[in-house]
Amino acid sequence: MSIPLEQHIIAILFSVTLLVVIIQLIRRHRLREEYALVWLMAGAAIFVLSVFGGLVRLLASLVDVSYPPTLVLVVGLLFALVILLSQSVTISGQANRIRDLAQTVALLERRLRQVEQGEQVSESLGDSASVE
């Protein structure tokens, strides 16, 4: 079962476009370093699989998948699931840090108000003592 030439060309153009976008995001510092390598590897894998169509069939036969595009879909879904899990862990950690930071700021503001009120009281006591 051979892939039509038009689909093959579209797949290659898509993978090249994806790689260019990933490289531009890295170059402009829009993609963090810890994710850059993962996305470069994913883009390179998509490029290799789109250029060498027989590789998908070979991998599918190795894992006993009867319809090769199904393997690509499953691997893509697993990749997306891992990225979503990673992002959820990162967001949860940031939410905890933000909560702790907000509590610290609230305590510092309270302490500042107490110090300011203490200074006002001592100033008013100093003013009333100098009047007498």
Coordinates of N, CA and C in Angstrom, one line a residue:
M1 N 0.9 -1.2 0.0 CA 0.0 0.0 0.0 C 0.9 1.2 0.0
S2 N 0.9 2.0 -1.1 CA 1.7 3.1 -1.3 C 0.9 4.4 -1.0
I3 N 1.6 5.4 -0.5 CA 1.0 6.7 -0.2 C 1.1 7.5 -1.5
P4 N 0.0 8.2 -1.9 CA 0.0 9.0 -3.1 C 1.0 10.1 -3.0
L5 N 1.6 10.5 -4.1 CA 2.7 11.5 -4.1 C 2.3 12.8 -3.5
E6 N 1.0 13.2 -3.8 CA 0.5 14.5 -3.3 C 0.5 14.5 -1.7
Q7 N 0.0 13.4 -1.2 CA 0.0 13.3 0.3 C 1.4 13.2 0.9
H8 N 2.3 12.6 0.2 CA 3.6 12.5 0.7 C 4.3 13.9 0.7
I9 N 4.1 14.7 -0.3 CA 4.6 16.0 -0.4 C 4.0 16.9 0.7
I10 N 2.7 16.8 0.9 CA 2.0 17.6 1.9 C 2.5 17.2 3.3
A11 N 2.8 15.9 3.5 CA 3.3 15.5 4.8 C 4.7 16.1 5.0
I12 N 5.5 16.1 4.0 CA 6.9 16.6 4.1 C 6.8 18.1 4.4
L13 N 6.0 18.8 3.6 CA 5.8 20.3 3.8 C 5.3 20.6 5.2
F14 N 4.4 19.8 5.7 CA 3.9 20.0 7.1 C 5.0 19.8 8.1
S15 N 5.8 18.8 7.9 CA 6.8 18.5 8.9 C 7.9 19.6 8.9
V16 N 8.3 20.0 7.7 CA 9.3 21.1 7.5 C 8.8 22.4 8.2
T17 N 7.5 22.7 7.9 CA 6.9 23.9 8.5 C 6.9 23.8 10.0
L18 N 6.6 22.6 10.6 CA 6.6 22.4 12.0 C 8.0 22.6 12.6
L19 N 9.0 22.1 11.9 CA 10.4 22.3 12.4 C 10.8 23.7 12.3
V20 N 10.4 24.4 11.3 CA 10.8 25.9 11.2 C 10.1 26.6 12.3
V21 N 8.8 26.4 12.6 CA 8.1 27.0 13.7 C 8.8 26.8 15.0
I22 N 9.1 25.5 15.3 CA 9.8 25.2 16.5 C 11.1 25.9 16.7
I23 N 11.9 25.9 15.6 CA 13.2 26.6 15.6 C 13.0 28.1 15.9
Q24 N 12.0 28.7 15.2 CA 11.7 30.1 15.4 C 11.3 30.4 16.9
L25 N 10.5 29.6 17.4 CA 10.0 29.7 18.8 C 11.2 29.7 19.8
I26 N 12.1 28.7 19.5 CA 13.3 28.6 20.3 C 14.2 29.9 20.2
R27 N 14.4 30.3 18.9 CA 15.3 31.4 18.6 C 14.8 32.7 19.3
R28 N 13.5 32.9 19.3 CA 12.8 34.1 19.9 C 12.6 33.9 21.4
H29 N 13.0 32.9 22.0 CA 12.9 32.6 23.4 C 11.4 32.5 23.8
R30 N 10.6 32.0 23.0 CA 9.1 31.8 23.3 C 8.9 30.4 23.7
L31 N 9.8 29.5 23.5 CA 9.8 28.2 24.0 C 10.9 27.9 25.0
R32 N 10.5 27.5 26.2 CA 11.5 27.4 27.2 C 12.5 26.3 26.9
E33 N 13.7 26.4 27.4 CA 14.8 25.5 27.1 C 14.4 24.0 27.5
E34 N 13.7 23.8 28.6 CA 13.5 22.5 29.0 C 12.5 21.7 28.1
Y35 N 11.8 22.5 27.2 CA 10.8 21.9 26.3 C 11.4 21.9 24.9
A36 N 12.4 22.7 24.6 CA 13.0 22.9 23.3 C 13.5 21.5 22.7
L37 N 14.2 20.8 23.5 CA 14.7 19.5 23.0 C 13.6 18.5 22.7
V38 N 12.6 18.5 23.6 CA 11.5 17.6 23.3 C 10.8 17.9 22.0
W39 N 10.5 19.2 21.8 CA 9.8 19.6 20.6 C 10.7 19.4 19.4
L40 N 12.0 19.7 19.5 CA 12.8 19.4 18.3 C 12.9 17.9 18.0
M41 N 12.9 17.1 19.0 CA 12.9 15.6 18.7 C 11.6 15.2 18.1
A42 N 10.5 15.7 18.6 CA 9.2 15.4 18.0 C 9.1 15.9 16.6
G43 N 9.5 17.1 16.3 CA 9.5 17.6 14.9 C 10.4 16.8 14.0
A44 N 11.6 16.4 14.5 CA 12.5 15.6 13.7 C 11.9 14.2 13.4
A45 N 11.2 13.6 14.4 CA 10.6 12.3 14.2 C 9.5 12.4 13.2
I46 N 8.7 13.5 13.3 CA 7.6 13.7 12.3 C 8.2 13.8 10.9
F47 N 9.3 14.6 10.8 CA 10.0 14.8 9.5 C 10.5 13.4 8.9
V48 N 11.2 12.7 9.8 CA 11.7 11.4 9.3 C 10.6 10.4 8.9
L49 N 9.5 10.4 9.7 CA 8.4 9.5 9.3 C 7.7 10.0 8.1
S50 N 7.7 11.3 7.8 CA 7.0 11.7 6.6 C 7.9 11.5 5.4
V51 N 9.2 11.6 5.5 CA 10.1 11.4 4.4 C 10.2 9.9 4.1
F52 N 10.4 9.1 5.1 CA 10.5 7.7 4.9 C 9.3 7.0 5.3
G53 N 8.3 6.9 4.4 CA 7.0 6.3 4.6 C 7.1 4.8 5.0
G54 N 8.1 4.1 4.4 CA 8.2 2.7 4.7 C 8.6 2.5 6.1
L55 N 9.2 3.4 6.8 CA 9.6 3.3 8.2 C 8.3 3.1 9.1
V56 N 7.3 3.8 8.8 CA 6.0 3.6 9.5 C 5.5 2.2 9.4
R57 N 5.5 1.7 8.1 CA 5.1 0.3 7.9 C 5.9 -0.7 8.6
L58 N 7.2 -0.4 8.7 CA 8.2 -1.3 9.4 C 7.9 -1.3 10.9
L59 N 7.7 -0.1 11.4 CA 7.4 0.0 12.9 C 6.1 -0.7 13.2
A60 N 5.1 -0.5 12.3 CA 3.8 -1.1 12.6 C 3.9 -2.6 12.5
S61 N 4.7 -3.1 11.6 CA 4.8 -4.6 11.6 C 5.5 -5.1 12.8
L62 N 6.5 -4.4 13.3 CA 7.2 -4.8 14.5 C 6.3 -4.9 15.8
V63 N 5.3 -4.0 15.9 CA 4.4 -4.0 17.0 C 3.1 -4.7 16.7
D64 N 3.0 -5.3 15.5 CA 1.8 -6.0 15.0 C 0.6 -5.2 14.9
V65 N 0.7 -4.0 14.3 CA -0.4 -3.1 14.0 C -0.8 -3.3 12.6
S66 N -2.0 -3.6 12.3 CA -2.4 -3.9 10.9 C -2.5 -2.7 10.0
Y67 N -2.9 -1.5 10.6 CA -3.0 -0.3 9.8 C -2.0 0.7 10.3
P68 N -0.9 0.9 9.5 CA 0.2 1.7 10.0 C -0.1 3.1 10.5
P69 N -1.0 3.9 9.9 CA -1.3 5.2 10.4 C -1.9 5.2 11.8
T70 N -2.4 4.1 12.2 CA -2.9 4.0 13.6 C -1.8 4.1 14.6
L71 N -0.6 3.5 14.3 CA 0.5 3.6 15.1 C 1.0 5.1 15.3
V72 N 1.0 5.8 14.2 CA 1.4 7.2 14.3 C 0.4 8.0 15.2
L73 N -0.9 7.7 15.0 CA -1.9 8.4 15.8 C -1.7 8.1 17.3
V74 N -1.5 6.8 17.6 CA -1.4 6.4 19.0 C -0.1 7.0 19.6
V75 N 1.0 7.0 18.9 CA 2.2 7.6 19.4 C 2.0 9.1 19.6
G76 N 1.3 9.8 18.7 CA 1.0 11.2 18.8 C 0.1 11.5 20.0
L77 N -0.9 10.7 20.2 CA -1.7 10.9 21.4 C -1.0 10.7 22.7
L78 N -0.1 9.7 22.7 CA 0.7 9.4 23.9 C 1.6 10.6 24.2
F79 N 2.2 11.1 23.1 CA 3.1 12.3 23.3 C 2.3 13.5 23.8
A80 N 1.1 13.7 23.3 CA 0.3 14.8 23.8 C -0.1 14.6 25.3
L81 N -0.4 13.4 25.6 CA -0.8 13.1 27.0 C 0.4 13.3 27.9
V82 N 1.6 12.9 27.5 CA 2.8 13.2 28.4 C 3.0 14.7 28.5
I83 N 2.9 15.5 27.4 CA 3.1 16.9 27.5 C 2.0 17.5 28.4
L84 N 0.7 17.1 28.3 CA -0.3 17.6 29.2 C -0.1 17.3 30.6
L85 N 0.4 16.1 30.9 CA 0.7 15.7 32.3 C 1.9 16.6 32.8
S86 N 2.9 16.8 32.0 CA 4.0 17.6 32.4 C 3.5 19.1 32.7
Q87 N 2.7 19.6 31.9 CA 2.2 20.9 32.1 C 1.3 21.0 33.3
S88 N 0.5 20.0 33.6 CA -0.3 20.0 34.8 C 0.5 20.0 36.1
V89 N 1.6 19.2 36.0 CA 2.5 19.2 37.2 C 3.2 20.6 37.4
T90 N 3.6 21.2 36.3 CA 4.2 22.5 36.4 C 3.2 23.5 36.9
I91 N 2.0 23.5 36.4 CA 1.0 24.5 36.8 C 0.6 24.3 38.3
S92 N 0.5 23.0 38.7 CA 0.2 22.7 40.1 C 1.3 23.3 41.0
G93 N 2.5 23.1 40.6 CA 3.7 23.6 41.4 C 3.6 25.1 41.5
Q94 N 3.4 25.8 40.4 CA 3.3 27.2 40.3 C 2.1 27.7 41.2
A95 N 1.0 27.0 41.1 CA -0.1 27.5 41.9 C 0.2 27.4 43.4
N96 N 0.9 26.4 43.8 CA 1.3 26.3 45.2 C 2.3 27.4 45.6
R97 N 3.2 27.7 44.7 CA 4.2 28.8 45.0 C 3.5 30.2 45.0
I98 N 2.5 30.4 44.1 CA 1.8 31.7 44.1 C 1.0 31.8 45.4
R99 N 0.3 30.7 45.9 CA -0.4 30.7 47.1 C 0.5 31.1 48.3
D100 N 1.7 30.5 48.4 CA 2.6 30.7 49.4 C 3.1 32.2 49.4
L101 N 3.4 32.7 48.2 CA 3.8 34.0 48.0 C 2.7 35.0 48.4
A102 N 1.5 34.8 48.1 CA 0.4 35.7 48.4 C 0.2 35.7 50.0
Q103 N 0.4 34.6 50.6 CA 0.3 34.5 52.1 C 1.4 35.3 52.7
T104 N 2.6 35.2 52.2 CA 3.8 35.9 52.7 C 3.6 37.4 52.5
V105 N 3.1 37.8 51.4 CA 2.8 39.2 51.2 C 1.8 39.8 52.1
A106 N 0.7 39.0 52.3 CA -0.3 39.4 53.3 C 0.2 39.6 54.7
L107 N 1.0 38.6 55.1 CA 1.6 38.7 56.4 C 2.6 39.9 56.6
L108 N 3.3 40.2 55.5 CA 4.2 41.4 55.5 C 3.5 42.7 55.6
E109 N 2.4 42.7 54.8 CA 1.5 43.9 54.8 C 0.9 44.2 56.2
R110 N 0.5 43.1 56.8 CA -0.1 43.2 58.2 C 1.0 43.7 59.2
R111 N 2.2 43.1 59.1 CA 3.3 43.5 59.9 C 3.6 45.0 59.7
L112 N 3.6 45.4 58.4 CA 3.9 46.8 58.1 C 2.9 47.8 58.7
R113 N 1.6 47.4 58.6 CA 0.5 48.2 59.2 C 0.7 48.3 60.7
Q114 N 1.1 47.2 61.3 CA 1.3 47.3 62.8 C 2.4 48.2 63.1
V115 N 3.5 48.1 62.4 CA 4.6 49.0 62.7 C 4.3 50.5 62.4
E116 N 3.5 50.7 61.4 CA 3.1 52.1 61.1 C 2.2 52.6 62.2
Q117 N 1.3 51.8 62.7 CA 0.3 52.2 63.7 C 1.1 52.4 65.0
G118 N 2.1 51.6 65.3 CA 3.0 51.8 66.5 C 3.7 53.1 66.4
E119 N 4.2 53.4 65.2 CA 4.9 54.7 65.1 C 3.9 55.9 65.3
Q120 N 2.7 55.8 64.8 CA 1.8 56.8 64.9 C 1.4 57.0 66.4
V121 N 1.3 55.9 67.1 CA 0.9 56.0 68.5 C 2.1 56.6 69.3
S122 N 3.3 56.2 69.0 CA 4.4 56.8 69.7 C 4.6 58.3 69.4
E123 N 4.4 58.7 68.1 CA 4.4 60.1 67.8 C 3.4 60.9 68.5
S124 N 2.2 60.4 68.6 CA 1.1 61.1 69.2 C 1.4 61.2 70.7
L125 N 2.0 60.2 71.3 CA 2.4 60.2 72.7 C 3.5 61.2 72.9
G126 N 4.4 61.3 72.0 CA 5.5 62.2 72.1 C 5.0 63.6 71.9
D127 N 4.1 63.9 71.1 CA 3.5 65.2 70.9 C 2.7 65.7 72.1
S128 N 2.0 64.8 72.7 CA 1.2 65.2 73.9 C 2.1 65.4 75.1
A129 N 3.2 64.7 75.2 CA 4.2 64.9 76.3 C 4.9 66.2 76.2
S130 N 5.2 66.7 74.9 CA 5.9 67.9 74.7 C 4.9 69.1 75.0
V131 N 3.6 69.0 74.8 CA 2.7 70.0 75.1 C 2.6 70.3 76.6
E132 N 2.6 69.3 77.4 CA 2.5 69.5 78.8 C 3.6 70.1 79.4

